[in-house]
């Protein structure tokens, strides 16, 4: 025998409430009070609130992905500038026979080996140290770097810092959107249980197929044992839309 399966995803929770609100409003207009007016009012308000919260997750998720991409691109450019500066520095030290310790000003070891940070964000402090190190090297009597210069590197660093900050902000907004939905789930699940309880009581004198037909219009879904014939009304409705 088919058995009721409560919604488990946020998309299904939202769709259940929306279908309940729409079906109950139509039934009330026709004089069929399968759920109370009080429950209909509560469901309608909660459905709108939850739908807004669920849609906010999708919107903030897209914004978060875009900001993460822009941060990654900015950090990749910053890494390229630092590596270029180091390459020019090593050639200059060899060409002008400068002491190897000048490399230390720019975050390189004495042997000139290029660091390989494991985290992309590590290029932010590395670039900042290179910029400040150039000023210290100049104060010590060495020529300033060029191609790229410290000023050029600073400009790229500023952009990377901006993109990193915007990505962090997008992460926080996304987390807040998720928290808003999570904070509503308990109330949503309780409301869905209340709707089903009212429907079961109101429809208790109807036969089981009739009960299921009406409950389906309110958002209920049913599962079947293996090999059990599936009612046409329970055929898959398709996948939820992508977030």
mmCIF file of C-alpha atoms in Angstrom, residues 30-183:
data_model
loop_
_atom_site.group_PDB
_atom_site.id
_atom_site.type_symbol
_atom_site.label_atom_id
_atom_site.label_comp_id
_atom_site.label_asym_id
_atom_site.label_seq_id
_atom_site.Cartn_x
_atom_site.Cartn_y
_atom_site.Cartn_z
ATOM 1 C CA UNK A 30 -15.768 26.075 -3.030
ATOM 2 C CA UNK A 31 -16.912 25.372 0.529
ATOM 3 C CA UNK A 32 -14.569 22.435 1.165
ATOM 4 C CA UNK A 33 -12.712 23.031 4.422
ATOM 5 C CA UNK A 34 -10.196 20.192 4.468
ATOM 6 C CA UNK A 35 -7.940 22.360 6.646
ATOM 7 C CA UNK A 36 -9.026 25.195 8.901
ATOM 8 C CA UNK A 37 -8.989 28.871 7.993
ATOM 9 C CA UNK A 38 -6.431 29.461 10.733
ATOM 10 C CA UNK A 39 -4.118 26.834 9.256
ATOM 11 C CA UNK A 40 -4.572 28.243 5.757
ATOM 12 C CA UNK A 41 -3.621 31.723 6.984
ATOM 13 C CA UNK A 42 -0.542 30.375 8.768
ATOM 14 C CA UNK A 43 0.500 28.232 5.792
ATOM 15 C CA UNK A 44 0.141 31.125 3.342
ATOM 16 C CA UNK A 45 2.334 33.420 5.427
ATOM 17 C CA UNK A 46 4.934 30.750 6.124
ATOM 18 C CA UNK A 47 5.026 29.624 2.486
ATOM 19 C CA UNK A 48 5.878 33.150 1.334
ATOM 20 C CA UNK A 49 8.531 33.558 4.029
ATOM 21 C CA UNK A 50 10.178 30.213 3.311
ATOM 22 C CA UNK A 51 10.071 30.679 -0.462
ATOM 23 C CA UNK A 52 11.867 34.009 -0.076
ATOM 24 C CA UNK A 53 14.493 32.420 2.169
ATOM 25 C CA UNK A 54 15.064 29.483 -0.188
ATOM 26 C CA UNK A 55 15.360 31.760 -3.217
ATOM 27 C CA UNK A 56 17.862 33.899 -1.306
ATOM 28 C CA UNK A 57 20.158 30.885 -1.013
ATOM 29 C CA UNK A 58 20.145 30.420 -4.782
ATOM 30 C CA UNK A 59 20.863 34.092 -5.409
ATOM 31 C CA UNK A 60 23.620 34.372 -2.832
ATOM 32 C CA UNK A 61 25.132 31.095 -4.033
ATOM 33 C CA UNK A 62 25.485 32.475 -7.557
ATOM 34 C CA UNK A 63 26.982 35.709 -6.228
ATOM 35 C CA UNK A 64 29.371 33.729 -4.024
ATOM 36 C CA UNK A 65 30.557 31.643 -6.983
ATOM 37 C CA UNK A 66 31.149 34.767 -9.069
ATOM 38 C CA UNK A 67 33.093 36.491 -6.299
ATOM 39 C CA UNK A 68 35.168 33.362 -5.709
ATOM 40 C CA UNK A 69 36.040 33.260 -9.410
ATOM 41 C CA UNK A 70 37.051 36.930 -9.413
ATOM 42 C CA UNK A 71 39.176 36.412 -6.290
ATOM 43 C CA UNK A 72 40.912 33.437 -7.886
ATOM 44 C CA UNK A 73 41.638 35.408 -11.046
ATOM 45 C CA UNK A 74 42.975 38.387 -9.075
ATOM 46 C CA UNK A 75 45.232 36.168 -6.969
ATOM 47 C CA UNK A 76 46.506 34.387 -10.065
ATOM 48 C CA UNK A 77 47.436 37.757 -11.565
ATOM 49 C CA UNK A 78 49.098 38.791 -8.310
ATOM 50 C CA UNK A 79 51.109 35.570 -8.267
ATOM 51 C CA UNK A 80 52.237 36.218 -11.841
ATOM 52 C CA UNK A 81 53.402 39.753 -10.965
ATOM 53 C CA UNK A 82 55.379 38.555 -7.943
ATOM 54 C CA UNK A 83 56.995 35.732 -9.910
ATOM 55 C CA UNK A 84 57.905 38.135 -12.715
ATOM 56 C CA UNK A 85 59.453 40.546 -10.233
ATOM 57 C CA UNK A 86 61.478 37.736 -8.668
ATOM 58 C CA UNK A 87 62.696 36.594 -12.100
ATOM 59 C CA UNK A 88 63.831 40.108 -12.992
ATOM 60 C CA UNK A 89 65.461 40.497 -9.565
ATOM 61 C CA UNK A 90 67.489 37.308 -9.947
ATOM 62 C CA UNK A 91 68.739 38.382 -13.372
ATOM 63 C CA UNK A 92 69.612 41.849 -12.048
ATOM 64 C CA UNK A 93 71.570 40.419 -9.126
ATOM 65 C CA UNK A 94 73.592 38.219 -11.479
ATOM 66 C CA UNK A 95 74.058 40.920 -14.115
ATOM 67 C CA UNK A 96 75.114 43.654 -11.675
ATOM 68 C CA UNK A 97 76.965 41.229 -9.371
ATOM 69 C CA UNK A 98 74.934 42.428 -6.382
ATOM 70 C CA UNK A 99 75.245 40.570 -3.071
ATOM 71 C CA UNK A 100 72.902 37.601 -2.750
ATOM 72 C CA UNK A 101 71.410 38.971 0.457
ATOM 73 C CA UNK A 102 69.529 41.584 -1.592
ATOM 74 C CA UNK A 103 67.175 38.721 -2.440
ATOM 75 C CA UNK A 104 66.099 38.619 1.201
ATOM 76 C CA UNK A 105 64.452 42.038 0.898
ATOM 77 C CA UNK A 106 62.046 40.558 -1.621
ATOM 78 C CA UNK A 107 61.135 37.374 0.235
ATOM 79 C CA UNK A 108 63.527 35.094 -1.628
ATOM 80 C CA UNK A 109 66.078 32.817 0.054
ATOM 81 C CA UNK A 110 69.788 33.346 -0.545
ATOM 82 C CA UNK A 111 69.826 30.621 -3.198
ATOM 83 C CA UNK A 112 67.080 32.471 -5.116
ATOM 84 C CA UNK A 113 64.688 29.497 -5.196
ATOM 85 C CA UNK A 114 61.082 30.518 -5.866
ATOM 86 C CA UNK A 115 58.698 29.812 -2.943
ATOM 87 C CA UNK A 116 55.667 27.675 -3.720
ATOM 88 C CA UNK A 117 52.892 28.517 -1.253
ATOM 89 C CA UNK A 118 50.179 25.896 -0.977
ATOM 90 C CA UNK A 119 47.355 28.368 -0.365
ATOM 91 C CA UNK A 120 46.435 30.904 -3.043
ATOM 92 C CA UNK A 121 45.692 33.545 -0.394
ATOM 93 C CA UNK A 122 49.323 33.303 0.746
ATOM 94 C CA UNK A 123 50.254 35.548 -2.196
ATOM 95 C CA UNK A 124 48.634 38.489 -0.423
ATOM 96 C CA UNK A 125 51.165 38.738 2.440
ATOM 97 C CA UNK A 126 53.981 37.680 0.115
ATOM 98 C CA UNK A 127 53.214 40.553 -2.264
ATOM 99 C CA UNK A 128 52.907 43.003 0.637
ATOM 100 C CA UNK A 129 56.339 41.917 1.907
ATOM 101 C CA UNK A 130 57.831 42.344 -1.565
ATOM 102 C CA UNK A 131 56.470 45.905 -1.808
ATOM 103 C CA UNK A 132 57.789 46.902 1.609
ATOM 104 C CA UNK A 133 61.030 45.032 0.936
ATOM 105 C CA UNK A 134 61.613 47.135 -2.202
ATOM 106 C CA UNK A 135 61.445 50.311 -0.094
ATOM 107 C CA UNK A 136 63.910 48.833 2.390
ATOM 108 C CA UNK A 137 66.269 47.779 -0.416
ATOM 109 C CA UNK A 138 66.203 51.285 -1.892
ATOM 110 C CA UNK A 139 66.916 52.738 1.558
ATOM 111 C CA UNK A 140 69.899 50.393 1.745
ATOM 112 C CA UNK A 141 71.289 51.774 -1.517
ATOM 113 C CA UNK A 142 69.988 49.292 -4.072
ATOM 114 C CA UNK A 143 68.026 50.407 -7.163
ATOM 115 C CA UNK A 144 64.231 50.013 -7.105
ATOM 116 C CA UNK A 145 62.715 47.131 -8.987
ATOM 117 C CA UNK A 146 61.152 47.612 -12.390
ATOM 118 C CA UNK A 147 59.181 45.515 -14.858
ATOM 119 C CA UNK A 148 57.165 45.260 -12.676
ATOM 120 C CA UNK A 149 57.858 48.016 -10.226
ATOM 121 C CA UNK A 150 56.781 47.968 -6.595
ATOM 122 C CA UNK A 151 54.095 50.534 -7.457
ATOM 123 C CA UNK A 152 52.739 48.299 -10.200
ATOM 124 C CA UNK A 153 52.742 45.325 -7.856
ATOM 125 C CA UNK A 154 50.959 47.407 -5.205
ATOM 126 C CA UNK A 155 48.171 48.241 -7.649
ATOM 127 C CA UNK A 156 47.629 44.556 -8.437
ATOM 128 C CA UNK A 157 47.813 43.757 -4.716
ATOM 129 C CA UNK A 158 45.160 46.375 -3.954
ATOM 130 C CA UNK A 159 42.851 44.829 -6.522
ATOM 131 C CA UNK A 160 43.443 41.340 -5.130
ATOM 132 C CA UNK A 161 42.721 42.561 -1.611
ATOM 133 C CA UNK A 162 39.479 44.123 -2.825
ATOM 134 C CA UNK A 163 38.400 40.926 -4.572
ATOM 135 C CA UNK A 164 39.344 38.817 -1.554
ATOM 136 C CA UNK A 165 37.305 41.088 0.714
ATOM 137 C CA UNK A 166 34.294 40.934 -1.586
ATOM 138 C CA UNK A 167 34.554 37.140 -1.742
ATOM 139 C CA UNK A 168 34.673 36.944 2.047
ATOM 140 C CA UNK A 169 31.615 39.194 2.256
ATOM 141 C CA UNK A 170 29.764 36.982 -0.256
ATOM 142 C CA UNK A 171 30.647 33.944 1.867
ATOM 143 C CA UNK A 172 29.141 35.596 4.944
ATOM 144 C CA UNK A 173 25.960 36.572 3.080
ATOM 145 C CA UNK A 174 25.602 33.008 1.766
ATOM 146 C CA UNK A 175 26.106 31.606 5.267
ATOM 147 C CA UNK A 176 23.458 33.978 6.608
ATOM 148 C CA UNK A 177 21.013 32.880 3.902
ATOM 149 C CA UNK A 178 21.623 29.244 4.788
ATOM 150 C CA UNK A 179 21.155 30.015 8.473
ATOM 151 C CA UNK A 180 17.839 31.754 7.748
ATOM 152 C CA UNK A 181 16.507 28.661 5.981
ATOM 153 C CA UNK A 182 17.872 26.340 8.660
ATOM 154 C CA UNK A 183 16.138 28.429 11.310
#
